[in-house]
């Protein structure tokens, strides 16, 4: 019988900034099984959201994930607008799409950089992050902050993109495009990157369907799934663009899909800017007086895949229930298919290949006895519980006197 | 200048602990090391183990799951170590202070030397904060 070695990665490790724990069960160099543990990042957002008003929830959902800090407000706005039956103005649609696509560009550049870093190819890391800076500058110009833009509200956006800013946006986009050309050339033609990523972490079309993977992870395996096309929202039906897919399903294909998607994003933004010029400045809000009772689904295509928000309203000014599902939640499960059978060195880039985002995915786990269903407690919790019990007994029998 | 402070004069090695955060602060910390800000030219380096670090950067609110790990990491750190809490979450708990899993801002768990507020603080702010801290120790 062969013996398996357990190699833990994390929870605080230099590979990824977020805390998460991977347990790789290895036989020699080969990964035989994998488990992942999260919860280090749990902030009980769904619960917090019920204590905030609809306007405040936007600031909260923006802070689910810093990298896709527009997708969550986007999906939440879609959900609430579905409940209230609000039709937003065309100018709002364009502005929302522009912000969403700028975010996709900066997120994909970030991923390309990190992927380079995981391969030990730090030049790509430094390049990609350098070329990402102009996009963040654009955000700062439009919204006042580099990340967490606070652009969305029910029925509109908080700030206009005034027409005099359009020229600057075009200039930066041109710059980003030429830099993306350079990066794409460097990545696609590099023999080292080919050797490290081709045929690594392959997900077949069937795996993607079985695990319900979304976003670039699915599109790299030839499944053309994209909320922007399948369930159009904002300005996406008004502009012309195509869904990028690739067939191979390995890490290289995932990189390819993301790099080519950046060109689509640039073209979407350019078309939106044209649309913006035709609309009247300042028409960015519709008046919302109340959110009626009801339920709403909101979906948005984040850089990593489909974000889904489900909101129940009881007619008051805050959500009665708010359910969130982020794309990484389903994408991370595909590790079971893609990592097993790889060498340990390849497992790291495979883990990074789906662009996992743990702060979106966090769930709270309560450990229960499988037979009785009783909650299991650790020593600290038992001591706390005993302290509470003692205090209440003391009170009951007036022992303190 | 004592020997301890002498050690902090140059080439700070940094260990980054991301608590229950939204990731933005983490990204901005990494951003400090990339070409636009390029802190590495001052010898500031992100290291993989707390045992090599002079400075512990903590960002994000601390939840029940993180708390013991943060204490453990602090215990393992070679002393003296500078601790910096980054972001609104790290300083006060920020928007997550009411959360049911929240276990106190960083300074309730370990001693903190400097706070850098902001949500997220810009890379410039992070750099300015650390420069101030180091200058104060001189
Ligand atoms: S301070 Fe703001 S940006 Fe930083 S981790 Fe907290 S919520 Fe995110």
Coordinates of C-alpha atoms and ligand atoms in Angstrom, one line a residue:
Chain A
X1 CA 0.0 0.0 0.0
X2 CA 1.4 3.3 -0.9
X3 CA 1.6 6.0 1.8
X4 CA 0.1 9.4 1.2
X5 CA 1.7 12.6 2.5
X6 CA -0.4 15.5 3.5
X7 CA 1.0 18.9 2.3
X8 CA -0.9 21.8 3.8
X9 CA -0.8 25.1 1.9
X10 CA -2.0 28.0 4.1
X11 CA -4.0 29.4 5.6
X12 CA -1.6 32.3 5.6
X13 CA 0.9 31.7 2.9
X14 CA 2.8 33.9 0.4
X15 CA 1.0 32.4 -2.6
X16 CA -2.3 34.2 -2.4
X17 CA -3.2 37.2 -0.4
X18 CA -6.4 35.8 1.0
X19 CA -6.4 33.2 3.8
X20 CA -7.5 29.7 2.8
X21 CA -6.2 26.3 3.5
X22 CA -5.6 23.6 0.9
X23 CA -4.7 20.1 2.0
X24 CA -2.9 18.2 -0.8
X25 CA -2.7 14.5 -0.2
X26 CA 0.3 13.4 -2.2
X27 CA 1.9 10.2 -3.3
X28 CA 5.5 11.2 -4.1
X29 CA 5.1 14.2 -6.4
X30 CA 1.6 13.4 -7.5
X31 CA -1.5 15.0 -5.9
X32 CA -3.9 12.2 -5.1
X33 CA -6.6 14.1 -3.3
X34 CA -7.4 17.7 -2.3
X35 CA -9.5 19.4 0.3
X36 CA -10.0 23.0 1.0
X37 CA -11.0 24.7 4.1
X38 CA -12.3 28.3 4.3
X39 CA -14.0 30.4 6.9
X40 CA -11.0 32.7 7.7
X41 CA -12.7 35.4 5.8
X42 CA -16.3 35.1 6.9
X43 CA -18.0 38.4 7.7
X44 CA -21.7 37.4 7.7
X45 CA -22.6 39.8 4.9
X46 CA -26.1 38.4 4.2
X47 CA -27.0 39.0 7.8
X48 CA -25.5 42.4 8.0
X49 CA -27.4 43.4 4.8
X50 CA -30.7 42.8 6.6
X51 CA -29.9 45.5 9.0
X52 CA -29.1 48.1 6.4
X53 CA -31.3 50.2 4.1
X54 CA -31.3 49.6 0.4
X55 CA -29.0 52.6 -0.2
X56 CA -26.6 51.4 2.4
X57 CA -26.5 47.8 1.2
X58 CA -24.6 49.0 -1.9
X59 CA -21.6 50.0 0.2
X60 CA -21.7 46.7 2.0
X61 CA -22.0 44.4 -1.1
X62 CA -19.2 46.4 -2.7
X63 CA -17.0 45.2 0.1
X64 CA -17.8 41.5 -0.4
X65 CA -14.9 41.5 -2.8
X66 CA -12.5 44.3 -3.6
X67 CA -11.5 43.1 -7.0
X68 CA -15.0 42.7 -8.4
X69 CA -16.4 45.6 -6.4
X70 CA -18.8 46.5 -9.2
X71 CA -20.3 43.1 -9.9
X72 CA -22.0 42.7 -6.6
X73 CA -23.7 46.1 -6.6
X74 CA -24.6 45.5 -10.2
X75 CA -26.4 42.2 -9.4
X76 CA -28.0 43.7 -6.3
X77 CA -29.2 46.7 -8.3
X78 CA -30.7 44.3 -10.9
X79 CA -32.5 42.4 -8.2
X80 CA -34.0 45.4 -6.4
X81 CA -34.9 47.0 -9.7
X82 CA -36.7 43.8 -10.6
X83 CA -38.7 43.9 -7.4
X84 CA -39.7 47.5 -7.9
X85 CA -40.1 47.3 -11.7
X86 CA -37.8 50.2 -12.3
X87 CA -36.6 51.1 -15.8
X88 CA -33.3 52.8 -15.8
X89 CA -32.3 55.5 -18.3
X90 CA -30.1 54.7 -21.2
X91 CA -27.3 56.9 -19.9
X92 CA -27.3 54.9 -16.7
X93 CA -27.1 51.7 -18.6
X94 CA -24.0 53.0 -20.5
X95 CA -22.3 54.2 -17.4
X96 CA -22.9 51.0 -15.5
X97 CA -21.5 48.9 -18.4
X98 CA -18.5 51.1 -18.7
X99 CA -17.7 50.7 -15.0
X100 CA -18.3 46.9 -15.3
X101 CA -16.0 46.5 -18.2
X102 CA -13.2 48.7 -16.8
X103 CA -13.3 46.5 -13.8
X104 CA -13.1 43.4 -16.0
X105 CA -9.9 44.8 -17.6
X106 CA -8.2 45.6 -14.3
X107 CA -9.2 42.2 -12.9
X108 CA -8.0 40.2 -15.8
X109 CA -4.7 42.1 -15.8
X110 CA -4.4 41.4 -12.1
X111 CA -4.9 37.7 -12.8
X112 CA -2.4 37.6 -15.6
X113 CA 0.1 39.2 -13.2
X114 CA -0.6 36.8 -10.4
X115 CA -0.5 33.8 -12.7
X116 CA 2.9 34.9 -13.9
X117 CA 4.0 35.2 -10.2
X118 CA 2.8 31.7 -9.4
X119 CA 4.8 30.3 -12.3
X120 CA 7.8 32.1 -10.9
X121 CA 7.8 34.5 -13.9
X122 CA 7.8 37.8 -12.0
X123 CA 8.4 39.9 -15.1
X124 CA 4.9 39.2 -16.2
X125 CA 3.6 40.0 -12.7
X126 CA 5.4 43.4 -12.7
X127 CA 4.3 44.2 -16.3
X128 CA 0.7 43.4 -15.8
X129 CA 0.4 45.3 -12.6
X130 CA 2.1 48.3 -14.2
X131 CA -0.3 48.4 -17.1
X132 CA -3.2 48.0 -14.7
X133 CA -2.4 51.3 -13.0
X134 CA -3.8 53.6 -15.8
X135 CA -7.2 51.8 -15.4
X136 CA -7.2 52.5 -11.7
X137 CA -6.4 56.1 -12.5
X138 CA -9.4 56.2 -14.7
X139 CA -11.5 54.9 -11.8
X140 CA -10.1 57.6 -9.6
X141 CA -11.0 60.2 -12.2
X142 CA -14.6 59.0 -12.7
X143 CA -15.5 57.9 -9.2
X144 CA -13.0 59.4 -6.8
X145 CA -11.5 56.1 -5.6
X146 CA -9.2 53.5 -7.0
X147 CA -11.2 50.5 -5.8
X148 CA -14.6 50.4 -4.2
X149 CA -16.2 53.0 -6.5
X150 CA -19.7 53.5 -4.8
X151 CA -21.2 54.2 -8.2
X152 CA -24.5 52.3 -8.0
X153 CA -27.8 53.1 -6.4
X154 CA -31.3 51.9 -6.9
X155 CA -32.6 53.3 -10.2
X156 CA -29.4 54.9 -11.3
X157 CA -25.8 55.8 -10.6
X158 CA -24.3 58.2 -8.1
X159 CA -22.1 60.1 -10.5
X160 CA -22.3 61.0 -14.1
X161 CA -19.4 60.5 -16.6
X162 CA -19.4 64.0 -18.0
X163 CA -18.8 64.3 -21.7
X164 CA -15.6 66.2 -21.2
X165 CA -14.1 63.2 -19.5
X166 CA -14.7 61.0 -22.5
X167 CA -11.6 62.1 -24.4
X168 CA -9.4 61.1 -21.5
X169 CA -11.1 57.7 -21.2
X170 CA -10.5 57.1 -24.9
X171 CA -6.8 58.0 -24.5
X172 CA -6.3 55.7 -21.6
X173 CA -8.1 52.9 -23.4
X174 CA -5.8 53.3 -26.4
X175 CA -2.8 53.0 -24.1
X176 CA -4.2 49.9 -22.4
X177 CA -4.9 48.4 -25.7
X178 CA -1.3 48.8 -27.0
X179 CA 0.0 47.4 -23.7
X180 CA -2.4 44.5 -23.9
X181 CA -1.1 43.7 -27.3
X182 CA 2.4 43.6 -25.9
X183 CA 1.4 41.4 -23.0
X184 CA -0.6 39.1 -25.1
X185 CA 2.3 38.7 -27.5
X186 CA 4.7 38.0 -24.6
X187 CA 2.4 35.5 -23.0
X188 CA 1.2 33.6 -26.0
X189 CA 4.6 33.2 -27.6
X190 CA 6.6 32.4 -24.6
X191 CA 7.9 28.9 -24.7
X192 CA 8.3 28.8 -20.9
X193 CA 4.7 29.7 -20.3
X194 CA 3.6 27.1 -23.0
X195 CA 5.6 24.4 -21.2
X196 CA 4.2 25.3 -17.8
X197 CA 0.6 25.7 -18.7
X198 CA -0.4 23.7 -21.7
X199 CA -2.1 20.4 -20.8
X200 CA -2.0 21.4 -17.1
X201 CA -5.2 21.4 -15.0
X202 CA -7.4 20.3 -17.8
X203 CA -11.2 20.6 -17.3
X204 CA -13.2 18.9 -20.0
X205 CA -16.5 20.2 -21.3
X206 CA -18.3 17.5 -19.3
X207 CA -16.5 18.4 -16.1
X208 CA -17.6 22.0 -16.5
X209 CA -21.2 21.0 -17.0
X210 CA -21.1 18.5 -14.1
X211 CA -19.7 21.0 -11.6
X212 CA -21.7 24.0 -13.0
X213 CA -18.5 26.1 -13.4
X214 CA -19.0 29.6 -14.8
X215 CA -17.1 32.5 -16.3
X216 CA -13.8 32.2 -18.0
X217 CA -13.3 28.8 -16.3
X218 CA -16.2 27.4 -18.3
X219 CA -15.5 29.4 -21.4
X220 CA -12.0 28.0 -21.6
X221 CA -13.5 24.5 -21.9
X222 CA -15.8 25.5 -24.8
X223 CA -18.9 26.2 -22.8
X224 CA -20.1 29.6 -24.1
X225 CA -21.9 30.7 -20.9
X226 CA -22.0 34.5 -20.2
X227 CA -24.8 36.3 -18.3
X228 CA -24.2 39.4 -20.5
X229 CA -25.5 37.4 -23.5
X230 CA -27.8 34.8 -21.8
X231 CA -29.7 37.2 -19.6
X232 CA -28.8 40.7 -21.0
X233 CA -28.8 43.6 -18.6
X234 CA -27.6 47.2 -18.6
X235 CA -26.1 48.3 -22.0
X236 CA -24.9 44.9 -23.2
X237 CA -27.8 44.3 -25.6
X238 CA -27.2 47.7 -27.1
X239 CA -23.7 47.1 -28.1
X240 CA -22.0 44.6 -30.4
X241 CA -19.6 42.0 -28.9
X242 CA -19.0 38.3 -28.8
X243 CA -18.4 35.7 -26.2
X244 CA -14.8 34.4 -26.2
X245 CA -14.3 30.7 -25.9
X246 CA -11.5 28.3 -26.2
X247 CA -11.5 24.5 -26.4
X248 CA -8.5 23.1 -24.5
X249 CA -9.7 23.6 -21.0
X250 CA -6.1 23.9 -19.6
X251 CA -4.5 26.8 -17.8
X252 CA -3.2 28.2 -21.1
X253 CA -6.7 28.3 -22.5
X254 CA -7.9 30.2 -19.4
X255 CA -5.2 32.8 -19.9
X256 CA -6.1 33.0 -23.5
X257 CA -9.8 33.6 -22.8
X258 CA -9.0 36.3 -20.3
X259 CA -6.6 38.1 -22.5
X260 CA -8.9 38.1 -25.5
X261 CA -11.8 39.2 -23.3
X262 CA -10.0 42.3 -22.5
X263 CA -10.1 43.3 -26.2
X264 CA -13.9 42.7 -26.1
X265 CA -14.2 44.9 -23.0
X266 CA -12.3 47.7 -24.7
X267 CA -14.6 47.5 -27.7
X268 CA -17.7 47.5 -25.5
X269 CA -16.5 50.6 -23.6
X270 CA -15.7 52.4 -26.9
X271 CA -19.3 51.7 -28.1
X272 CA -20.7 52.7 -24.8
X273 CA -18.8 56.0 -24.9
X274 CA -20.3 56.7 -28.3
X275 CA -23.8 56.0 -26.9
X276 CA -23.0 58.3 -23.9
X277 CA -22.2 61.2 -26.2
X278 CA -25.7 60.9 -27.7
X279 CA -27.5 61.0 -24.4
X280 CA -28.2 64.1 -22.4
X281 CA -25.9 64.8 -19.5
X282 CA -27.2 64.4 -16.0
X283 CA -30.1 62.0 -16.7
X284 CA -28.7 59.3 -14.4
X285 CA -31.4 58.7 -11.9
X286 CA -35.1 57.8 -11.9
X287 CA -37.1 58.6 -8.8
X288 CA -37.7 55.7 -6.6
X289 CA -40.2 56.2 -3.8
X290 CA -40.7 52.7 -2.4
X291 CA -39.6 49.1 -2.8
X292 CA -42.8 47.1 -2.8
X293 CA -43.2 43.6 -1.3
X294 CA -41.7 40.9 -3.5
X295 CA -38.8 38.9 -4.6
X296 CA -36.1 39.7 -7.1
X297 CA -33.2 37.9 -8.8
X298 CA -30.3 39.9 -10.0
X299 CA -27.5 38.5 -12.1
X300 CA -24.3 40.0 -13.4
X301 CA -21.2 38.7 -15.1
X302 CA -18.3 39.4 -12.9
X303 CA -14.7 38.9 -14.2
X304 CA -14.8 35.5 -12.7
X305 CA -18.3 34.4 -13.8
X306 CA -21.9 34.8 -12.8
X307 CA -22.8 36.7 -9.6
X308 CA -26.2 36.0 -8.3
X309 CA -28.2 38.0 -5.8
X310 CA -31.6 37.1 -4.5
X311 CA -33.5 39.7 -2.5
X312 CA -36.8 39.4 -0.6
X313 CA -38.5 42.6 0.3
X314 CA -41.3 43.0 2.9
X315 CA -42.1 46.5 1.8
X316 CA -39.8 48.1 4.4
X317 CA -36.7 50.1 3.7
X318 CA -34.3 47.2 4.1
X319 CA -34.1 43.7 2.6
X320 CA -35.9 41.0 4.5
X321 CA -33.6 38.3 3.1
X322 CA -30.5 38.6 0.9
X323 CA -28.9 35.6 -0.6
X324 CA -25.6 35.9 -2.5
X325 CA -23.8 33.4 -4.7
X326 CA -20.4 34.3 -6.1
X327 CA -18.8 32.6 -9.0
X328 CA -15.8 31.2 -7.2
X329 CA -18.1 29.1 -5.1
X330 CA -18.8 26.7 -8.0
X331 CA -15.4 27.2 -9.7
X332 CA -13.4 26.2 -6.7
X333 CA -15.2 22.8 -6.6
X334 CA -13.6 22.0 -10.0
X335 CA -10.2 21.6 -8.2
X336 CA -11.3 18.0 -7.5
X337 CA -11.2 17.4 -11.3
X338 CA -8.3 19.6 -12.3
X339 CA -5.7 19.1 -9.5
X340 CA -5.8 15.4 -8.9
X341 CA -3.1 13.6 -10.9
X342 CA -1.0 16.8 -11.3
X343 CA 2.4 17.3 -9.7
X344 CA 2.6 19.6 -6.7
X345 CA 4.4 22.3 -8.7
X346 CA 1.6 22.3 -11.3
X347 CA -1.1 22.2 -8.6
X348 CA -0.4 25.8 -7.6
X349 CA -1.0 27.3 -11.0
X350 CA -4.0 25.0 -11.4
X351 CA -5.4 26.4 -8.2
X352 CA -4.8 29.9 -9.4
X353 CA -6.1 29.1 -12.9
X354 CA -9.8 29.6 -12.0
X355 CA -8.9 33.0 -10.5
X356 CA -10.4 32.0 -7.1
X357 CA -11.7 34.7 -4.9
X358 CA -12.2 33.5 -1.3
X359 CA -13.7 36.5 0.2
X360 CA -16.7 36.1 -2.1
X361 CA -17.0 32.5 -1.4
X362 CA -16.9 32.3 2.3
X363 CA -19.4 30.2 4.1
X364 CA -19.9 29.6 7.8
X365 CA -19.4 26.0 8.8
X366 CA -21.0 24.6 11.9
X367 CA -19.7 21.1 12.8
X368 CA -22.5 18.7 13.8
X369 CA -22.6 15.1 14.9
X370 CA -23.7 13.1 11.9
X371 CA -26.0 10.8 13.9
X372 CA -27.7 13.1 16.4
X373 CA -27.4 16.3 14.5
X374 CA -26.1 18.0 17.6
X375 CA -23.7 20.9 17.2
X376 CA -20.1 19.9 18.3
X377 CA -18.2 22.5 20.3
X378 CA -14.6 23.0 21.0
X379 CA -13.0 23.4 24.4
X380 CA -13.1 27.1 24.3
X381 CA -16.8 27.2 23.5
X382 CA -17.6 24.7 26.2
X383 CA -15.7 26.9 28.8
X384 CA -17.6 30.0 27.6
X385 CA -20.9 28.1 27.8
X386 CA -20.1 26.9 31.3
X387 CA -19.2 30.5 32.4
X388 CA -22.6 31.7 31.1
X389 CA -24.4 28.8 32.9
X390 CA -22.6 29.4 36.1
X391 CA -23.4 33.1 36.0
X392 CA -27.1 32.4 35.4
X393 CA -27.2 29.8 38.2
X394 CA -25.6 32.2 40.6
X395 CA -28.2 34.7 39.7
X396 CA -31.0 32.2 40.2
X397 CA -29.9 31.1 43.6
X398 CA -28.5 34.5 44.7
X399 CA -25.1 32.9 45.4
X400 CA -23.3 36.2 45.0
X401 CA -24.6 37.6 48.3
Chain B
X1 CA 19.1 55.1 19.2
X2 CA 18.9 51.7 20.8
X3 CA 19.9 48.6 19.1
X4 CA 16.3 47.5 18.5
X5 CA 15.5 50.7 16.7
X6 CA 18.8 50.5 14.8
X7 CA 17.4 47.3 13.3
X8 CA 14.4 49.0 11.9
X9 CA 16.4 51.7 10.0
X10 CA 16.6 49.9 6.7
X11 CA 15.3 47.1 4.6
X12 CA 12.1 46.2 6.5
X13 CA 10.9 42.8 5.7
X14 CA 7.1 42.6 5.8
X15 CA 4.7 39.8 6.6
X16 CA 1.2 40.3 5.5
X17 CA -1.7 38.9 7.4
X18 CA -5.1 39.2 5.6
X19 CA -7.9 38.8 8.1
X20 CA -11.5 38.8 7.2
X21 CA -11.1 41.4 4.6
X22 CA -12.6 42.4 1.2
X23 CA -9.3 41.9 -0.5
X24 CA -8.9 45.5 -1.5
X25 CA -6.4 46.3 1.1
X26 CA -4.4 43.2 0.2
X27 CA -4.3 44.3 -3.4
X28 CA -3.2 47.8 -2.5
X29 CA -0.4 46.4 -0.3
X30 CA 0.8 44.3 -3.3
X31 CA 0.4 47.4 -5.4
X32 CA 3.0 49.2 -3.3
X33 CA 5.6 46.6 -4.5
X34 CA 4.8 46.8 -8.2
X35 CA 6.6 49.2 -10.6
X36 CA 4.7 52.4 -10.0
X37 CA 5.5 52.6 -6.3
X38 CA 8.2 50.0 -6.2
X39 CA 9.0 49.8 -2.5
X40 CA 11.5 47.0 -3.1
X41 CA 14.1 49.7 -4.1
X42 CA 14.2 50.6 -0.4
X43 CA 14.7 47.0 0.6
X44 CA 11.1 46.5 1.7
X45 CA 10.2 42.9 0.8
X46 CA 7.2 40.7 1.3
X47 CA 8.3 37.5 3.0
X48 CA 6.6 34.2 3.2
X49 CA 7.2 33.5 6.9
X50 CA 6.6 35.6 10.0
X51 CA 9.9 34.3 11.4
X52 CA 11.8 36.5 8.9
X53 CA 9.7 39.6 9.3
X54 CA 10.3 43.0 11.0
X55 CA 6.9 44.3 10.3
X56 CA 3.5 42.7 10.5
X57 CA 0.8 44.2 8.3
X58 CA -2.7 43.3 9.4
X59 CA -5.7 44.2 7.3
X60 CA -9.3 43.2 7.5
X61 CA -11.6 42.7 10.4
X62 CA -10.6 39.8 12.6
X63 CA -13.3 37.1 12.9
X64 CA -13.6 34.2 15.4
X65 CA -11.8 31.9 13.0
X66 CA -8.8 34.2 12.5
X67 CA -8.3 35.4 16.0
X68 CA -6.4 32.5 17.4
X69 CA -4.3 32.3 14.3
X70 CA -3.3 36.0 14.5
X71 CA -2.3 35.5 18.1
X72 CA -0.3 32.4 17.1
X73 CA 1.5 34.3 14.3
X74 CA 2.2 37.2 16.7
X75 CA 3.8 34.8 19.2
X76 CA 6.0 33.2 16.5
X77 CA 7.2 36.6 15.3
X78 CA 10.8 37.5 16.3
X79 CA 10.6 40.5 18.7
X80 CA 10.7 43.4 18.4
X81 CA 8.2 43.5 15.7
X82 CA 6.2 46.5 14.4
X83 CA 2.5 45.9 13.9
X84 CA 0.5 48.0 11.5
X85 CA -3.3 47.8 11.1
X86 CA -4.4 48.7 7.6
X87 CA -7.8 49.9 6.5
X88 CA -11.0 50.8 8.2
X89 CA -11.5 47.2 9.0
X90 CA -8.1 46.7 10.6
X91 CA -8.4 49.9 12.7
X92 CA -12.0 49.6 13.9
X93 CA -13.8 46.8 12.2
X94 CA -15.3 49.3 9.7
X95 CA -18.4 48.2 8.0
X96 CA -18.1 44.7 9.4
X97 CA -18.0 45.7 13.1
X98 CA -21.6 44.6 13.6
X99 CA -21.1 41.2 12.0
X100 CA -21.9 38.1 14.1
X101 CA -18.5 36.5 13.5
X102 CA -16.5 39.7 14.3
X103 CA -13.9 39.1 17.1
X104 CA -12.6 42.6 17.7
X105 CA -10.4 45.0 15.7
X106 CA -6.7 44.2 15.5
X107 CA -5.7 46.2 18.6
X108 CA -8.1 44.1 20.7
X109 CA -6.1 41.0 19.7
X110 CA -2.5 42.1 19.5
X111 CA -0.6 45.4 20.3
X112 CA -0.6 47.7 17.3
X113 CA 2.0 50.4 16.6
X114 CA 0.4 52.3 13.8
X115 CA -3.0 52.7 12.1
X116 CA -3.5 53.5 8.5
X117 CA -7.2 54.2 7.9
X118 CA -9.0 54.3 4.6
X119 CA -11.1 51.9 2.7
X120 CA -8.9 51.0 1.1
X121 CA -6.0 53.3 1.9
X122 CA -4.1 54.3 -1.3
X123 CA -0.6 52.9 -1.8
X124 CA 0.7 56.4 -1.1
X125 CA -1.1 56.4 2.3
X126 CA 0.3 53.0 3.2
X127 CA 3.8 54.2 2.3
X128 CA 3.4 57.4 4.2
X129 CA 2.2 55.6 7.2
X130 CA 5.1 53.2 7.3
X131 CA 7.6 56.0 6.7
X132 CA 6.1 57.9 9.7
X133 CA 6.3 54.9 11.9
X134 CA 9.9 54.2 11.0
X135 CA 10.9 57.8 11.5
X136 CA 9.3 57.9 14.9
X137 CA 11.4 55.0 16.0
X138 CA 14.6 56.8 15.1
Ligands
LIG1 S1 -10.8 48.5 5.0 FE1 -12.2 48.6 3.2 S2 -11.0 48.0 1.5 FE2 -9.9 47.4 3.3 S3 -10.4 45.2 3.7 FE3 -11.8 46.5 4.9 S4 -13.6 46.8 3.6 FE4 -11.9 46.1 2.3

